[in-house]
Coordinates of C-alpha atoms in Angstrom, one line a residue:
X1 CA 82.3 105.8 82.1
X2 CA 79.0 106.0 80.2
X3 CA 76.4 103.3 80.1
X4 CA 75.9 104.0 76.4
X5 CA 78.3 106.3 74.6
X6 CA 76.5 108.3 71.9
X7 CA 79.1 111.1 71.8
X8 CA 81.9 109.0 70.2
X9 CA 79.5 107.9 67.5
X10 CA 78.4 111.5 66.9
X11 CA 81.9 112.6 66.3
X12 CA 82.5 109.8 63.9
X13 CA 79.4 110.6 61.7
X14 CA 79.4 114.4 62.3
X15 CA 80.1 115.5 58.7
X16 CA 77.4 113.3 57.0
X17 CA 75.0 114.0 59.9
X18 CA 75.3 117.7 59.7
X19 CA 74.9 117.6 55.9
X20 CA 71.8 115.6 56.2
X21 CA 70.3 117.9 58.9
X22 CA 71.2 121.0 56.9
X23 CA 69.5 119.7 53.9
X24 CA 66.2 119.3 55.8
X25 CA 66.5 122.7 57.3
X26 CA 67.1 124.3 53.9
X27 CA 64.2 122.4 52.3
X28 CA 61.9 123.2 55.2
X29 CA 59.8 120.0 54.9
X30 CA 59.9 118.9 58.5
X31 CA 57.0 116.4 58.3
X32 CA 57.1 113.6 55.7
X33 CA 60.0 115.0 53.9
X34 CA 62.0 113.2 51.2
X35 CA 64.3 111.7 53.9
X36 CA 61.5 109.7 55.3
X37 CA 60.8 107.9 52.1
X38 CA 64.6 107.4 51.5
X39 CA 65.0 105.9 55.0
X40 CA 62.1 103.5 54.5
X41 CA 63.6 102.2 51.3
X42 CA 66.9 101.6 52.9
X43 CA 65.5 100.1 56.1
X44 CA 63.3 97.7 54.1
X45 CA 66.4 96.7 52.0
X46 CA 68.5 96.2 55.2
X47 CA 65.8 94.0 56.9
X48 CA 65.0 92.1 53.6
X49 CA 61.3 92.9 53.4
X50 CA 59.0 94.6 50.9
X51 CA 57.8 97.4 53.1
X52 CA 59.0 99.6 55.9
X53 CA 56.6 102.2 57.4
X54 CA 58.4 104.5 59.8
X55 CA 56.6 105.7 63.0
X56 CA 57.0 108.3 65.7
X57 CA 58.1 105.8 68.3
X58 CA 58.5 102.1 68.9
X59 CA 55.4 102.2 71.0
X60 CA 53.4 103.7 68.2
X61 CA 54.8 101.1 65.9
X62 CA 53.3 98.3 68.1
X63 CA 50.0 100.2 68.4
X64 CA 49.8 100.7 64.7
X65 CA 50.5 97.0 64.1
X66 CA 47.6 96.0 66.4
X67 CA 45.3 98.5 64.6
X68 CA 46.3 97.3 61.2
X69 CA 45.5 93.7 62.2
X70 CA 42.1 94.9 63.4
X71 CA 42.5 93.7 67.0
X72 CA 39.4 94.6 68.8
X73 CA 38.3 95.3 72.4
X74 CA 38.0 92.1 74.3
X75 CA 40.4 90.2 72.0
X76 CA 43.3 88.4 73.6
X77 CA 46.9 89.0 72.6
X78 CA 49.5 86.6 74.0
X79 CA 52.8 88.2 75.0
X80 CA 55.7 87.9 77.4
X81 CA 55.6 88.7 81.1
X82 CA 59.1 90.1 81.0
X83 CA 59.5 93.3 78.9
X84 CA 59.2 97.0 79.0
X85 CA 55.6 98.1 79.7
X86 CA 55.1 99.4 76.1
X87 CA 54.6 95.8 74.9
X88 CA 51.5 95.2 77.0
X89 CA 50.5 98.9 77.3
X90 CA 49.5 99.1 73.6
X91 CA 47.3 96.0 73.9
X92 CA 45.5 97.4 76.9
X93 CA 45.1 100.8 75.2
X94 CA 42.9 99.4 72.4
X95 CA 40.8 97.5 74.9
X96 CA 42.3 94.1 74.2
X97 CA 43.6 91.8 76.9
X98 CA 47.3 91.0 77.3
X99 CA 47.7 87.3 78.2
X100 CA 51.1 87.0 79.9
X101 CA 53.2 84.0 79.3
X102 CA 56.4 83.1 81.2
X103 CA 59.9 83.2 79.7
X104 CA 62.6 80.7 78.9
X105 CA 65.0 81.2 81.8
X106 CA 68.1 80.8 79.5
X107 CA 67.2 83.4 76.9
X108 CA 64.6 85.6 78.8
X109 CA 62.4 85.4 75.7
X110 CA 58.9 84.0 75.7
X111 CA 58.6 80.2 76.2
X112 CA 56.9 78.7 73.1
X113 CA 55.3 75.7 74.8
X114 CA 53.5 78.1 77.2
X115 CA 52.1 80.0 74.2
X116 CA 50.3 77.0 72.9
X117 CA 48.7 76.4 76.4
X118 CA 47.5 80.0 76.5
X119 CA 45.6 80.1 73.2
X120 CA 41.8 80.4 73.5
X121 CA 39.0 81.2 71.0
X122 CA 39.6 84.8 71.9
X123 CA 43.2 84.8 71.0
X124 CA 43.8 87.1 67.9
X125 CA 47.6 87.6 67.8
X126 CA 50.9 86.7 69.4
X127 CA 53.4 89.4 70.3
X128 CA 56.8 88.0 71.4
X129 CA 59.7 90.2 72.3
X130 CA 63.3 89.8 71.1
X131 CA 64.7 90.9 74.4
X132 CA 68.3 92.2 75.0
X133 CA 69.1 92.0 71.3
X134 CA 68.4 88.3 70.7
X135 CA 65.5 87.0 68.5
X136 CA 62.9 84.9 70.3
X137 CA 62.4 81.3 69.3
X138 CA 61.1 82.2 65.8
X139 CA 60.5 78.8 64.3
X140 CA 58.7 77.4 67.3
X141 CA 56.5 80.4 67.8
X142 CA 55.7 80.9 64.2
X143 CA 54.7 77.3 63.8
X144 CA 52.3 77.6 66.7
X145 CA 50.9 80.7 65.2
X146 CA 50.5 79.1 61.8
X147 CA 48.7 76.1 63.3
X148 CA 46.2 78.4 64.9
X149 CA 46.0 80.9 62.0
X150 CA 47.3 83.7 64.2
X151 CA 49.4 86.7 63.1
X152 CA 52.7 87.4 64.9
X153 CA 53.9 90.9 65.8
X154 CA 57.6 90.8 66.7
X155 CA 58.5 93.5 69.3
X156 CA 62.0 94.0 68.0
X157 CA 62.6 97.3 69.9
X158 CA 65.9 95.9 71.2
X159 CA 66.9 93.6 68.4
X160 CA 67.2 95.7 65.2
X161 CA 70.2 94.2 63.4
X162 CA 70.0 90.8 65.1
X163 CA 69.9 87.7 62.9
X164 CA 68.1 84.4 63.1
X165 CA 69.3 81.7 60.8
X166 CA 70.5 84.2 58.3
X167 CA 67.4 86.4 58.4
X168 CA 67.1 89.7 60.2
X169 CA 64.9 90.6 63.1
X170 CA 61.8 92.5 62.1
X171 CA 61.5 90.6 58.9
X172 CA 60.5 87.2 60.4
X173 CA 56.8 87.6 61.2
X174 CA 53.5 89.1 60.0
X175 CA 54.7 92.5 61.2
X176 CA 58.0 93.4 62.8
X177 CA 58.3 96.5 65.0
X178 CA 61.3 98.3 66.2
X179 CA 62.3 101.4 68.2
X180 CA 64.8 104.1 67.3
X181 CA 65.0 105.6 70.8
X182 CA 68.5 107.0 71.3
X183 CA 69.8 104.1 73.4
X184 CA 68.7 101.4 70.9
X185 CA 71.2 99.6 68.6
X186 CA 70.1 102.0 65.8
X187 CA 68.8 105.1 67.5
X188 CA 67.9 108.6 66.5
X189 CA 68.1 111.8 68.5
X190 CA 64.6 111.6 69.9
X191 CA 61.8 109.2 69.5
X192 CA 61.3 107.1 66.4
X193 CA 60.2 103.6 65.3
X194 CA 59.2 101.5 62.3
X195 CA 57.0 98.6 61.2
X196 CA 58.1 96.0 58.6
X197 CA 56.0 93.6 56.6
X198 CA 55.8 91.7 53.3
X199 CA 52.0 92.2 53.1
X200 CA 50.9 95.0 50.8
X201 CA 47.5 95.4 52.4
X202 CA 49.0 95.6 55.9
X203 CA 51.6 98.1 54.6
X204 CA 48.8 100.3 53.2
X205 CA 46.9 100.1 56.5
X206 CA 50.0 101.0 58.5
X207 CA 50.7 103.9 56.2
X208 CA 47.2 105.3 56.7
X209 CA 47.1 104.6 60.4
X210 CA 50.3 106.6 61.1
X211 CA 48.7 109.6 59.4
X212 CA 45.3 109.8 61.2
X213 CA 43.9 107.1 59.0
X214 CA 44.1 109.3 56.0
X215 CA 43.6 107.7 52.6
X216 CA 44.1 111.0 50.8
X217 CA 44.1 114.6 51.9
X218 CA 41.3 115.2 54.4
X219 CA 39.7 111.8 53.6
X220 CA 40.0 109.4 56.5
X221 CA 39.0 105.8 55.7
X222 CA 39.9 104.5 59.2
X223 CA 40.7 105.7 62.7
X224 CA 44.4 106.3 63.0
X225 CA 47.0 108.1 65.1
X226 CA 49.6 110.9 64.7
X227 CA 52.4 108.4 64.3
X228 CA 54.7 110.1 61.7
X229 CA 58.5 110.1 62.0
X230 CA 59.9 113.6 61.9
X231 CA 62.0 114.3 58.8
X232 CA 64.9 115.5 61.0
X233 CA 65.0 112.2 62.8
X234 CA 64.9 110.4 59.5
X235 CA 68.0 112.4 58.5
X236 CA 69.7 111.4 61.7
X237 CA 68.9 107.7 61.0
X238 CA 70.2 107.9 57.4
X239 CA 73.5 109.2 58.7
X240 CA 73.7 106.5 61.4
X241 CA 72.6 103.7 59.1
X242 CA 75.9 104.1 57.1
X243 CA 77.8 103.1 60.2
X244 CA 75.3 100.6 61.5
X245 CA 76.6 97.3 59.9
X246 CA 80.0 97.9 61.4
X247 CA 78.5 98.7 64.8
X248 CA 76.5 95.4 64.7
X249 CA 79.8 93.5 64.2
X250 CA 81.5 95.4 67.0
X251 CA 78.6 94.7 69.3
X252 CA 79.0 91.0 68.7
X253 CA 82.8 91.3 69.5
X254 CA 82.2 93.2 72.7
X255 CA 79.4 90.9 73.9
X256 CA 81.6 87.9 73.3
X257 CA 84.5 89.6 75.0
X258 CA 82.4 90.2 78.1
X259 CA 81.4 86.5 78.3
X260 CA 85.0 85.3 77.7
X261 CA 86.2 87.6 80.5
X262 CA 83.6 86.4 82.9
X263 CA 84.1 82.8 82.0
X264 CA 87.8 83.1 82.8
X265 CA 86.5 83.8 86.4
X266 CA 84.2 80.7 86.3
X267 CA 81.0 82.3 85.2
X268 CA 78.6 80.4 82.9
X269 CA 76.0 81.1 80.2
X270 CA 73.6 78.3 81.3
X271 CA 72.1 77.4 84.6
X272 CA 75.1 75.4 85.9
X273 CA 77.0 76.0 89.1
X274 CA 78.7 79.4 88.8
X275 CA 80.7 81.9 90.8
X276 CA 78.0 84.4 91.4
X277 CA 77.6 85.6 87.7
X278 CA 75.4 84.1 85.0
X279 CA 76.3 85.4 81.6
X280 CA 73.9 85.7 78.6
X281 CA 73.1 82.6 76.7
X282 CA 72.8 83.1 72.9
X283 CA 71.0 80.4 71.0
X284 CA 73.2 78.8 68.2
X285 CA 70.8 80.0 65.5
X286 CA 71.0 83.6 66.7
X287 CA 73.4 86.5 66.3
X288 CA 72.6 89.1 69.0
X289 CA 73.1 92.8 68.7
X290 CA 73.4 93.0 72.5
X291 CA 71.1 96.0 73.1
X292 CA 72.0 95.2 76.6
X293 CA 74.6 92.9 78.1
X294 CA 72.6 91.5 81.0
X295 CA 74.0 89.2 83.7
X296 CA 72.3 87.5 86.7
X297 CA 73.9 87.9 90.1
X298 CA 73.2 87.3 93.8
X299 CA 73.0 90.3 96.1
X300 CA 72.3 92.7 93.2
X301 CA 72.1 95.9 95.2
X302 CA 75.5 95.4 96.9
X303 CA 77.1 94.9 93.4
X304 CA 75.4 98.0 92.1
X305 CA 76.7 100.0 95.0
X306 CA 80.2 98.6 94.6
X307 CA 80.3 99.5 90.9
X308 CA 78.8 103.0 91.5
X309 CA 81.7 103.7 93.9
X310 CA 84.1 102.9 91.1
X311 CA 82.2 105.1 88.6
X312 CA 80.7 102.2 86.7
X313 CA 77.0 102.7 85.7
X314 CA 74.5 99.9 85.6
X315 CA 70.8 99.4 84.9
X316 CA 68.1 96.9 85.6
X317 CA 66.0 95.7 82.7
X318 CA 63.6 95.0 84.3
X319 CA 63.0 95.2 88.1
X320 CA 59.3 94.1 87.8
X321 CA 57.7 91.6 85.5
X322 CA 54.6 93.1 83.7
X323 CA 52.3 91.0 85.9
X324 CA 53.5 93.1 88.9
X325 CA 53.1 96.5 87.3
X326 CA 50.3 98.4 89.0
X327 CA 48.8 99.6 85.7
X328 CA 48.5 95.9 84.5
X329 CA 47.5 94.1 87.7
X330 CA 44.0 93.5 86.3
X331 CA 45.6 91.1 83.8
X332 CA 47.9 89.3 86.2
X333 CA 45.4 86.5 87.0
X334 CA 46.3 84.7 83.7
X335 CA 48.8 82.5 85.5
X336 CA 52.0 82.4 87.4
X337 CA 55.3 83.4 85.8
X338 CA 58.0 82.1 88.1
X339 CA 60.9 82.5 85.7
X340 CA 60.0 86.2 85.0
X341 CA 59.6 86.8 88.8
X342 CA 63.0 85.2 89.5
X343 CA 64.8 87.1 86.7
X344 CA 63.4 90.4 87.8
X345 CA 65.2 90.1 91.1
X346 CA 68.6 89.2 89.7
X347 CA 69.2 90.7 86.3
X348 CA 71.8 93.5 85.9
X349 CA 72.8 95.3 82.7
X350 CA 76.4 96.5 82.3
X351 CA 77.7 99.3 80.0
X352 CA 77.3 98.2 76.4
X353 CA 77.9 100.1 73.1
X354 CA 80.0 99.6 70.0
X355 CA 82.8 101.8 71.3
X356 CA 83.4 100.2 74.6
X357 CA 87.1 99.5 75.0
X358 CA 88.6 96.2 76.1
X359 CA 90.3 98.0 79.0
X360 CA 87.0 99.3 80.2
X361 CA 85.5 95.8 79.9
X362 CA 88.2 94.3 82.0
X363 CA 87.7 96.9 84.6
X364 CA 84.0 96.3 84.7
X365 CA 84.3 92.5 84.9
X366 CA 86.9 92.7 87.6
X367 CA 84.7 95.0 89.6
X368 CA 81.7 92.7 89.2
X369 CA 83.7 89.6 90.3
X370 CA 85.2 91.4 93.2
X371 CA 81.7 92.5 94.4
X372 CA 80.1 89.1 94.1

């Protein structure tokens, strides 16, 4: 059993994928080829925004967003304590200060009330994460940001395709960022990412930043990065994008099936009494793309071992909150994050992809229940 099955998808899209790749190889424009512009148009239309600027990775997308908003050394950026390190890493890289805020224990996303408490005169942006495929509390966070005149950067690396009140992730804030790492809901065959915005000035800045700050050939009006998406990866994403809406629907079916199977055994999606398994809680206004299907359990290592013995892979997203990462310890004095600390000791991600069969899901759930 595979944790994420990319091969089944490859065989389904192989004809259009190979046609796309062959066209790039025959044209020979491997950097900023026509496929990049085509992909940006289609991604912007999919998300429902005016501009999409593709990037070389999701991390570079976040970095470019901070640079476009002119975040400076010493500025504070409020973000979640429970995420992959890239979220805080880019803040630190430009000399700004990540201010860590704890999560809502039900959704694992940043707790809005704590954001308001963390704002200081040095705060210049808020960077929430839409973790595990579910949008963060958009309305509450955006209202806080508007009150304090702060831009919001959505880290939607795990939520591309997710929906909040009828609007898609990455189109809900000042700048939305996503990742096209192979394991993401929409992934390429290497690294890739994108920024989304409705602001023409920010779109121009992002376009320049990803190409060394270049305004026109060999004229650099700002400091930028080498953040361009390869044309071959754009071709891969164009082929995958045709299948993506169907995969989003299937992810929802599979995620719900997991929860239904667990609930048949007495598991719950909120912090009630439960039989050793806490299933994901999806807020009523959200449609998750289940980038991960993540449960909470007691005695996590024994469950992992029991599943490994049956050939069932698992992953931990994430074993440490960002406040405990050695590279970020200097920022951990911002405050305690008990919900993040607790989640890090208990979360476990199960196999999740659009082609997971109901039989495999039943096998996984039965194995988890037996091990708890």
